[in-house]
PDB file of C-alpha atoms in Angstrom:
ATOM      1  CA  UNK A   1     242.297  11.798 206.421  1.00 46.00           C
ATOM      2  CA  UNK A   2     244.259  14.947 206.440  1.00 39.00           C
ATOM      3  CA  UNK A   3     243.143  15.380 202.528  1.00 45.00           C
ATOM      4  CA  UNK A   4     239.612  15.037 202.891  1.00 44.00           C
ATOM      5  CA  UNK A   5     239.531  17.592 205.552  1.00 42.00           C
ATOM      6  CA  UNK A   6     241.334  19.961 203.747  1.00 41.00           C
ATOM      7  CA  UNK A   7     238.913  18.845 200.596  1.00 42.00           C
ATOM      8  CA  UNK A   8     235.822  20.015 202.838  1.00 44.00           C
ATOM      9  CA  UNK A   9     237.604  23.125 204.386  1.00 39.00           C
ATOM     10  CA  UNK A  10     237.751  24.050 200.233  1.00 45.00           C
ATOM     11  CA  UNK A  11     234.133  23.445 199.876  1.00 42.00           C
ATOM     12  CA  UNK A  12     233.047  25.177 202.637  1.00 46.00           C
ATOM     13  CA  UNK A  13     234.937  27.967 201.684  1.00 46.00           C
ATOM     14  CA  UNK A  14     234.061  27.961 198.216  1.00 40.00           C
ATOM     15  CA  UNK A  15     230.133  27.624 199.223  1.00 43.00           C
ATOM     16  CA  UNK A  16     230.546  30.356 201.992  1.00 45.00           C
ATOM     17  CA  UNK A  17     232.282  32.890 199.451  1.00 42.00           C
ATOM     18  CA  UNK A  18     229.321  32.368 197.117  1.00 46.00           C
ATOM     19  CA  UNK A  19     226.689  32.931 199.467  1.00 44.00           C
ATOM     20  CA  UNK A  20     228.617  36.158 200.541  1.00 44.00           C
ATOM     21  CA  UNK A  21     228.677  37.128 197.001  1.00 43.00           C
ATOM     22  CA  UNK A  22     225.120  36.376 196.772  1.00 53.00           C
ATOM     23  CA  UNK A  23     224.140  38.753 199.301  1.00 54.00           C
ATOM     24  CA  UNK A  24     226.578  41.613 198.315  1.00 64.00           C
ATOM     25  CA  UNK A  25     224.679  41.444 194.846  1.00 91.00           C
ATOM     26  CA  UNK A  26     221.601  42.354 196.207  1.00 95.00           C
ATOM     27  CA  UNK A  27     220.718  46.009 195.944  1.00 97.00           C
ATOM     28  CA  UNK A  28     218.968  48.096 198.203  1.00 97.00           C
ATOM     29  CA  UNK A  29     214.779  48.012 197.633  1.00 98.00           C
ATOM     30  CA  UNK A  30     213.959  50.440 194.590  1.00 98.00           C
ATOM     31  CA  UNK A  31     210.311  51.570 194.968  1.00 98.00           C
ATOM     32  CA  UNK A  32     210.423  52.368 190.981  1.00 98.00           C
ATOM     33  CA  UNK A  33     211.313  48.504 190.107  1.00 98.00           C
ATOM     34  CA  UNK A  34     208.812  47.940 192.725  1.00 98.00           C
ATOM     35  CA  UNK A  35     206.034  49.689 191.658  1.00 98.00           C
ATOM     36  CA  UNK A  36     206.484  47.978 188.170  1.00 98.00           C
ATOM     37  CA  UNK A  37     206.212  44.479 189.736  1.00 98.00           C
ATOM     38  CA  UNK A  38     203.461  45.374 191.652  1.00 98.00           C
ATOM     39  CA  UNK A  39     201.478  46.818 189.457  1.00 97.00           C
ATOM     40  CA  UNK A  40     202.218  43.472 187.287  1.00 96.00           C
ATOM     41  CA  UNK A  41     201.288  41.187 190.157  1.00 96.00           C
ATOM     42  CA  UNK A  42     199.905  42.625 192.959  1.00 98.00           C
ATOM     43  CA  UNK A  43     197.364  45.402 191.575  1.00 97.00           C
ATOM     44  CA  UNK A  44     194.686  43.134 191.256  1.00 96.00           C
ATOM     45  CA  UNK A  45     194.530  42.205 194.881  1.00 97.00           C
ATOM     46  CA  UNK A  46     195.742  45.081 197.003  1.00 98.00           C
ATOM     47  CA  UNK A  47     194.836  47.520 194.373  1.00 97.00           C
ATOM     48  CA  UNK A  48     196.632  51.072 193.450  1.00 95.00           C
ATOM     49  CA  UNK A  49     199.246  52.148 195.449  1.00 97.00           C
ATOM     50  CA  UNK A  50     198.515  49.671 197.502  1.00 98.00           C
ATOM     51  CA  UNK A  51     194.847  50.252 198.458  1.00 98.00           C
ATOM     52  CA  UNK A  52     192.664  47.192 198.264  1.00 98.00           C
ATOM     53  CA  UNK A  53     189.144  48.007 197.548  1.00 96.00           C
ATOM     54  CA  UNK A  54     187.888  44.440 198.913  1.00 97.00           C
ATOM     55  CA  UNK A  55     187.563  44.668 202.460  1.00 98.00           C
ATOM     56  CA  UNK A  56     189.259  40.968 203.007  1.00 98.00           C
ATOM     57  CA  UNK A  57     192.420  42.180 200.988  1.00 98.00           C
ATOM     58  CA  UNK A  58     194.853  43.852 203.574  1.00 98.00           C
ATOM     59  CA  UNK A  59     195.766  47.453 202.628  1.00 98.00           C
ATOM     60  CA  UNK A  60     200.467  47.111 201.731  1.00 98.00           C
ATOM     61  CA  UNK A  61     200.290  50.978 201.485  1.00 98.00           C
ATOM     62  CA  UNK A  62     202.271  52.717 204.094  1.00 98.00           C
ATOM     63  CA  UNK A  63     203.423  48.700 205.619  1.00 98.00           C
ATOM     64  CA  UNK A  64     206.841  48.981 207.070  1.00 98.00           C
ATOM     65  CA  UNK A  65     208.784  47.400 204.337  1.00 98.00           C
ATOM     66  CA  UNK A  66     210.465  44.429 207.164  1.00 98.00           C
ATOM     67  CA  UNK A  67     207.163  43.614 207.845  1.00 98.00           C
ATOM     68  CA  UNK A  68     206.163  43.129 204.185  1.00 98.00           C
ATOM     69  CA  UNK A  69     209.784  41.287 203.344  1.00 98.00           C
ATOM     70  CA  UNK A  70     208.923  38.891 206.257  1.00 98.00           C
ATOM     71  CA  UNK A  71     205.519  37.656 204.823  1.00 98.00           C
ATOM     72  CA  UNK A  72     207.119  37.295 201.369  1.00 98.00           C
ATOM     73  CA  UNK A  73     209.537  35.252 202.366  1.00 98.00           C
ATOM     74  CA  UNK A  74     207.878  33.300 204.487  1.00 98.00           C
ATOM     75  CA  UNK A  75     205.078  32.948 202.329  1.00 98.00           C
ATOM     76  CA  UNK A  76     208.102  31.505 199.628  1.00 98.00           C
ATOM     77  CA  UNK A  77     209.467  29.182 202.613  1.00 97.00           C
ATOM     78  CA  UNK A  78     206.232  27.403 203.347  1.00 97.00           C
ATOM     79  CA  UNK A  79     206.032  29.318 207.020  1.00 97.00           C
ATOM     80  CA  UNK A  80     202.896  31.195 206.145  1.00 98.00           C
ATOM     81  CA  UNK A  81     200.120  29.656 203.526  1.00 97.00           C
ATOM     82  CA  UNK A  82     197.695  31.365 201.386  1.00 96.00           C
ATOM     83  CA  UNK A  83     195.800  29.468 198.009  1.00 96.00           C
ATOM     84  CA  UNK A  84     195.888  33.209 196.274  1.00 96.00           C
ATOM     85  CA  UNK A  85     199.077  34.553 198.039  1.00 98.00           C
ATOM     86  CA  UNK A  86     201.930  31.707 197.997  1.00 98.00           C
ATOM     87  CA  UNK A  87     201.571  30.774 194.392  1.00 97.00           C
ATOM     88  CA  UNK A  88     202.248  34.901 193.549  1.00 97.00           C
ATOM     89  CA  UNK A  89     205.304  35.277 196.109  1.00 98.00           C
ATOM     90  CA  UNK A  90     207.227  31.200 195.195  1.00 98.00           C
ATOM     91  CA  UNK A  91     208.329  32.895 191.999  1.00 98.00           C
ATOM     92  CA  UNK A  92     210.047  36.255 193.512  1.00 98.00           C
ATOM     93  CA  UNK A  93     213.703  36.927 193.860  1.00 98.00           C
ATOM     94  CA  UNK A  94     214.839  38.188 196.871  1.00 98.00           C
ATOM     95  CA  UNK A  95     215.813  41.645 195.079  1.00 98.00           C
ATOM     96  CA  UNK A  96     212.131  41.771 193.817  1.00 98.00           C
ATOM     97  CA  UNK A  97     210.905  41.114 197.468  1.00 98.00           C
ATOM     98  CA  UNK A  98     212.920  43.911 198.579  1.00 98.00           C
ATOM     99  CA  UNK A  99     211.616  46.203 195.801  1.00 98.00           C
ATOM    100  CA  UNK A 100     208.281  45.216 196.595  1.00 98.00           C
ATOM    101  CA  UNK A 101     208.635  46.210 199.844  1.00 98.00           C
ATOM    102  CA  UNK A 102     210.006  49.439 199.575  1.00 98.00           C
ATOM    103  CA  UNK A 103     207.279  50.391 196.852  1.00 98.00           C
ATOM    104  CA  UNK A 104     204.578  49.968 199.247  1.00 98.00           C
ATOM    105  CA  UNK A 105     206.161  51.286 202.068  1.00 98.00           C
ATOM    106  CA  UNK A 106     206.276  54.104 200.568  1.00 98.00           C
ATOM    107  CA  UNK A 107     202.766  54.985 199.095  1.00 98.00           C
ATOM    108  CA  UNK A 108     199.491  56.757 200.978  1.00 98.00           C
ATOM    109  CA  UNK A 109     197.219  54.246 202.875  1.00 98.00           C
ATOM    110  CA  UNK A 110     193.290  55.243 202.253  1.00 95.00           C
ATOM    111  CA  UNK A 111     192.181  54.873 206.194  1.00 93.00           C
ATOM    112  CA  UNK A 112     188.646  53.827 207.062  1.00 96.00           C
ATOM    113  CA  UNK A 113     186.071  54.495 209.466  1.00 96.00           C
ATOM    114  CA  UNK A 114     184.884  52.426 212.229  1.00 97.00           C
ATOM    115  CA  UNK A 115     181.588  51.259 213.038  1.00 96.00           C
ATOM    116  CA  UNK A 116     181.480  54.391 216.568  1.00 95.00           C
ATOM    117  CA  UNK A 117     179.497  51.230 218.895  1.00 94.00           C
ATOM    118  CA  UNK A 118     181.798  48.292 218.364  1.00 95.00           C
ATOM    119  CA  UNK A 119     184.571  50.783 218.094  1.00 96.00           C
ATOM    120  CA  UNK A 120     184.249  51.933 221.974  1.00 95.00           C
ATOM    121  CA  UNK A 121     184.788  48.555 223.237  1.00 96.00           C
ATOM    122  CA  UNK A 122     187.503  47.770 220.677  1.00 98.00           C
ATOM    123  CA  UNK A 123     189.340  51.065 221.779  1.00 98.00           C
ATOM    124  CA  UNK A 124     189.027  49.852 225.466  1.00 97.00           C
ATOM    125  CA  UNK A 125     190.664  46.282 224.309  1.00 98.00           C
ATOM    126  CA  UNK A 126     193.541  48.153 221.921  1.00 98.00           C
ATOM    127  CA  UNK A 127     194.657  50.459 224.822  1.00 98.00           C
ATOM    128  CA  UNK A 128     194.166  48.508 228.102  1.00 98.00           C
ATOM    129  CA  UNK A 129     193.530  44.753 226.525  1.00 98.00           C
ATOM    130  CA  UNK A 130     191.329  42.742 228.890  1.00 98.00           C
ATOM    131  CA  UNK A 131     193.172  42.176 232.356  1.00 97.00           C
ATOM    132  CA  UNK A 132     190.577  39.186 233.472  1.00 98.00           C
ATOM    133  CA  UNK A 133     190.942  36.948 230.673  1.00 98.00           C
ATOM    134  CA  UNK A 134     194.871  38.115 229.817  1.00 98.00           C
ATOM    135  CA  UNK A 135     194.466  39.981 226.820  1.00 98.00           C
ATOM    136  CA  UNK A 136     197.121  42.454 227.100  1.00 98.00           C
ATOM    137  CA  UNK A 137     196.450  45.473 225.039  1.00 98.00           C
ATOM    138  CA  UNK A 138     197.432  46.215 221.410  1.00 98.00           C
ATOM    139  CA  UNK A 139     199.216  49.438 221.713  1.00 98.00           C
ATOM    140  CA  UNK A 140     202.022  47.807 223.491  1.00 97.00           C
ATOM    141  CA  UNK A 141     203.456  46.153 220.114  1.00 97.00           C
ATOM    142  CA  UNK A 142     201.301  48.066 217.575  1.00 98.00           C
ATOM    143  CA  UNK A 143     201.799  51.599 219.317  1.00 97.00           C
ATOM    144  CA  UNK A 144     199.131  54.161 220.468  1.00 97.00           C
ATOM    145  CA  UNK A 145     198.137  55.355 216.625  1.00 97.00           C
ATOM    146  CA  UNK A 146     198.585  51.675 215.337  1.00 98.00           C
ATOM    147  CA  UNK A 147     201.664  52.506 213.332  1.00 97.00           C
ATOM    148  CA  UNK A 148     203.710  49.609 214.178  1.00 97.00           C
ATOM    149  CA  UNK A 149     207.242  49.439 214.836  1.00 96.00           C
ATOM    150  CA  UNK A 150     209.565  48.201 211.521  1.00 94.00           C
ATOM    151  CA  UNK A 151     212.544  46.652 212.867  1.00 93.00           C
ATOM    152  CA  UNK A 152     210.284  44.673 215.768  1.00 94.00           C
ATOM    153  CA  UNK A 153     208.188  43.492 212.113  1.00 95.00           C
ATOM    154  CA  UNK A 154     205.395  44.519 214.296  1.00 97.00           C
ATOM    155  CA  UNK A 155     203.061  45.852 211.262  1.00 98.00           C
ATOM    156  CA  UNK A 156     200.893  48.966 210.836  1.00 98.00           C
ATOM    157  CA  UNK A 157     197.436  48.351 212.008  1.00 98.00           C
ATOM    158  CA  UNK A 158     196.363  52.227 211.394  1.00 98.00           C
ATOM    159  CA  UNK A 159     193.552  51.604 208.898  1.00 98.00           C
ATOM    160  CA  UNK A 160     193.713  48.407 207.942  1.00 98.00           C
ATOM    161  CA  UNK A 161     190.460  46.660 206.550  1.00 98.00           C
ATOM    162  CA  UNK A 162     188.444  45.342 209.959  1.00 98.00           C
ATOM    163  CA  UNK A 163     187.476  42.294 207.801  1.00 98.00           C
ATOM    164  CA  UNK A 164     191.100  41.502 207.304  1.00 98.00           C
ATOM    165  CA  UNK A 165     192.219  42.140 210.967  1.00 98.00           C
ATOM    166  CA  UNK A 166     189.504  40.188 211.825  1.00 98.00           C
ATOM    167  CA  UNK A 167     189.937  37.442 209.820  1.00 98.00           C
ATOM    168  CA  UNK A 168     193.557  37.033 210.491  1.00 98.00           C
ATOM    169  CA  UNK A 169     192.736  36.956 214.366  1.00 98.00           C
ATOM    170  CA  UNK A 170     190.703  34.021 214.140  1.00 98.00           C
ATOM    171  CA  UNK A 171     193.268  32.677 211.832  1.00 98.00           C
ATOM    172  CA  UNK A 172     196.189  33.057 214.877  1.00 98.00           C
ATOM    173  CA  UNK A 173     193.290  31.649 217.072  1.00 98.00           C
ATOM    174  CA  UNK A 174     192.851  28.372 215.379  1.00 98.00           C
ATOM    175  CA  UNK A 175     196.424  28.549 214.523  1.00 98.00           C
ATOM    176  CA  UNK A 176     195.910  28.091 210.615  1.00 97.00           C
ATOM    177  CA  UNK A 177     198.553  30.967 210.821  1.00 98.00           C
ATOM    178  CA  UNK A 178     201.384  30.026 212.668  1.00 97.00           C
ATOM    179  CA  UNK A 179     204.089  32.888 211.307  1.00 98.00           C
ATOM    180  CA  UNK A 180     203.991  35.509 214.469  1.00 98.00           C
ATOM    181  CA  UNK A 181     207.667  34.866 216.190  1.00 95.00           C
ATOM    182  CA  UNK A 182     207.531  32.822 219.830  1.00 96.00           C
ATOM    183  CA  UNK A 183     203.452  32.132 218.919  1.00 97.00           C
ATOM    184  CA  UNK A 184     202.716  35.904 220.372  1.00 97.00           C
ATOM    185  CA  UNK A 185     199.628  36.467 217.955  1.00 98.00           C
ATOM    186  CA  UNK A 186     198.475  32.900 218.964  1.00 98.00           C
ATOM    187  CA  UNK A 187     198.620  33.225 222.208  1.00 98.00           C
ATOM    188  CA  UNK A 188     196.960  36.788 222.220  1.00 98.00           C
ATOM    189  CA  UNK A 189     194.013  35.653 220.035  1.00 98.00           C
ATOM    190  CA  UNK A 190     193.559  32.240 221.642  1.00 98.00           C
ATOM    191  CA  UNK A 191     191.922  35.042 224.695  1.00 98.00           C
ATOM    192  CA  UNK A 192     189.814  37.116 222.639  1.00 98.00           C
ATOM    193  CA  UNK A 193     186.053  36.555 222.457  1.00 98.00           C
ATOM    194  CA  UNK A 194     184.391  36.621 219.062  1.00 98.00           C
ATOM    195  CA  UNK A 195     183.159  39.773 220.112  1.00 98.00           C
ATOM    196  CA  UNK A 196     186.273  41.392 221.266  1.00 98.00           C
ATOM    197  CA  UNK A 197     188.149  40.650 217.894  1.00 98.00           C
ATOM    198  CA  UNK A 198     184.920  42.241 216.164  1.00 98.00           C
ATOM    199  CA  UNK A 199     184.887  44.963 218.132  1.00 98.00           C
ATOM    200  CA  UNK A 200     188.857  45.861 217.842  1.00 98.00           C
ATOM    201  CA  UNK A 201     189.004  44.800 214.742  1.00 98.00           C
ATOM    202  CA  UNK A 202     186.857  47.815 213.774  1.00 98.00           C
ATOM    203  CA  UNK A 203     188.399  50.483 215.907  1.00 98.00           C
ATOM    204  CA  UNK A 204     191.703  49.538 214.207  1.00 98.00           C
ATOM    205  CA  UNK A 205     189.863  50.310 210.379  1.00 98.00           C
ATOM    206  CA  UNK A 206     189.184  54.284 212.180  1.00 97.00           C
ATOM    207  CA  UNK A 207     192.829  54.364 213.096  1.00 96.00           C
ATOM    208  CA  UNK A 208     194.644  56.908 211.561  1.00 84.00           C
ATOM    209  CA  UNK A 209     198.151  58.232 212.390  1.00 65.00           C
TER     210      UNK A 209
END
């Protein structure tokens, strides 16, 4: 008995030291090796620098790179599923993740305009959310400019395609995305009128910081 516990203290130890190895081999993300992946992969989609030109695309440029790191690898784990997106992020290393991420963190996002009518409801919904049905406002996680906060992996809304915001809402409200931590996105869309995610999905796109 006393040998095979000392047999699986040994493996442990041998399988912990290699996934600490593992880790201190990865490098910090390097927006040149980034920009070469991306521009191998992920130009066609999100476009130069980040900048998709097809409003159902989401715009990476100026994405706090946590935010970015956490849809790659969740997109490679199975938590988040996409027919164009989860066959190009299976095949990524962690490293190139990281490199990805701190590529398009780092470029110039485009901004948009918003449509000014549904706009002045949608600003009433970002800033103040709708107290009689519970939808509490965006700014709280997403901040007063949309800019997100990185370590939270609350992302950048500032600019951001209102066909892509809006899509993904009624994605979290039929919860055929499931990703956003404790169901928050869920539970926030699950409130909003078809309307209301029209409306501030478009005052997001005339966001700018």
């Amino acid at each position: 008995m006393k040998k095979t516990w000392l047999t699986m203290v040994s493996v442990a130890a041998v399988l912990a030291s290699g996934f600490a190895q593992a880790a201190d081999e990865l490098q910090p993300g390097d927006p040149a090796r980034g920009e070469t992946k991306a521009n191998t992969i992920c130009m066609a989609c999100h476009g130069p620098q980040g900048n998709s030109v097809v409003a159902l695309w989401p715009k990476l440029a100026g994405q706090h790179p946590e935010y970015i790191m956490k849809q790659l690898m969740d997109f490679k784990a199975g938590n988040r599923y996409n027919v164009q997106m989860t066959p190009m992020a299976m095949p990524l290393t962690e490293q190139e993740v990281l490199d990805v991420a701190a590529y398009f963190s780092t470029q110039n996002q485009s901004g948009g305009a918003a449509d000014p009518e549904l706009a002045k409801l949608g600003e009433s919904l970002y800033r103040a959310g709708n107290p009689a049905s519970g939808v509490p406002a965006c700014s709280a996680c997403h901040g007063p400019a949309g800019m997100g906060q990185g370590l939270s992996k609350f992302p950048r809304l500032s600019g951001q395609h209102a066909d892509y915001v809006k899509q993904t809402l009624e994605y979290f409200r039929k919860s055929e995305r499931a990703n956003d931590p404790n169901g928050m996105m869920r539970g926030v869309a699950a409130r909003m009128t078809d309307q209301e995610i029209a409306a501030v999905s478009q005052y997001i796109q005339g966001l700018s910081q």
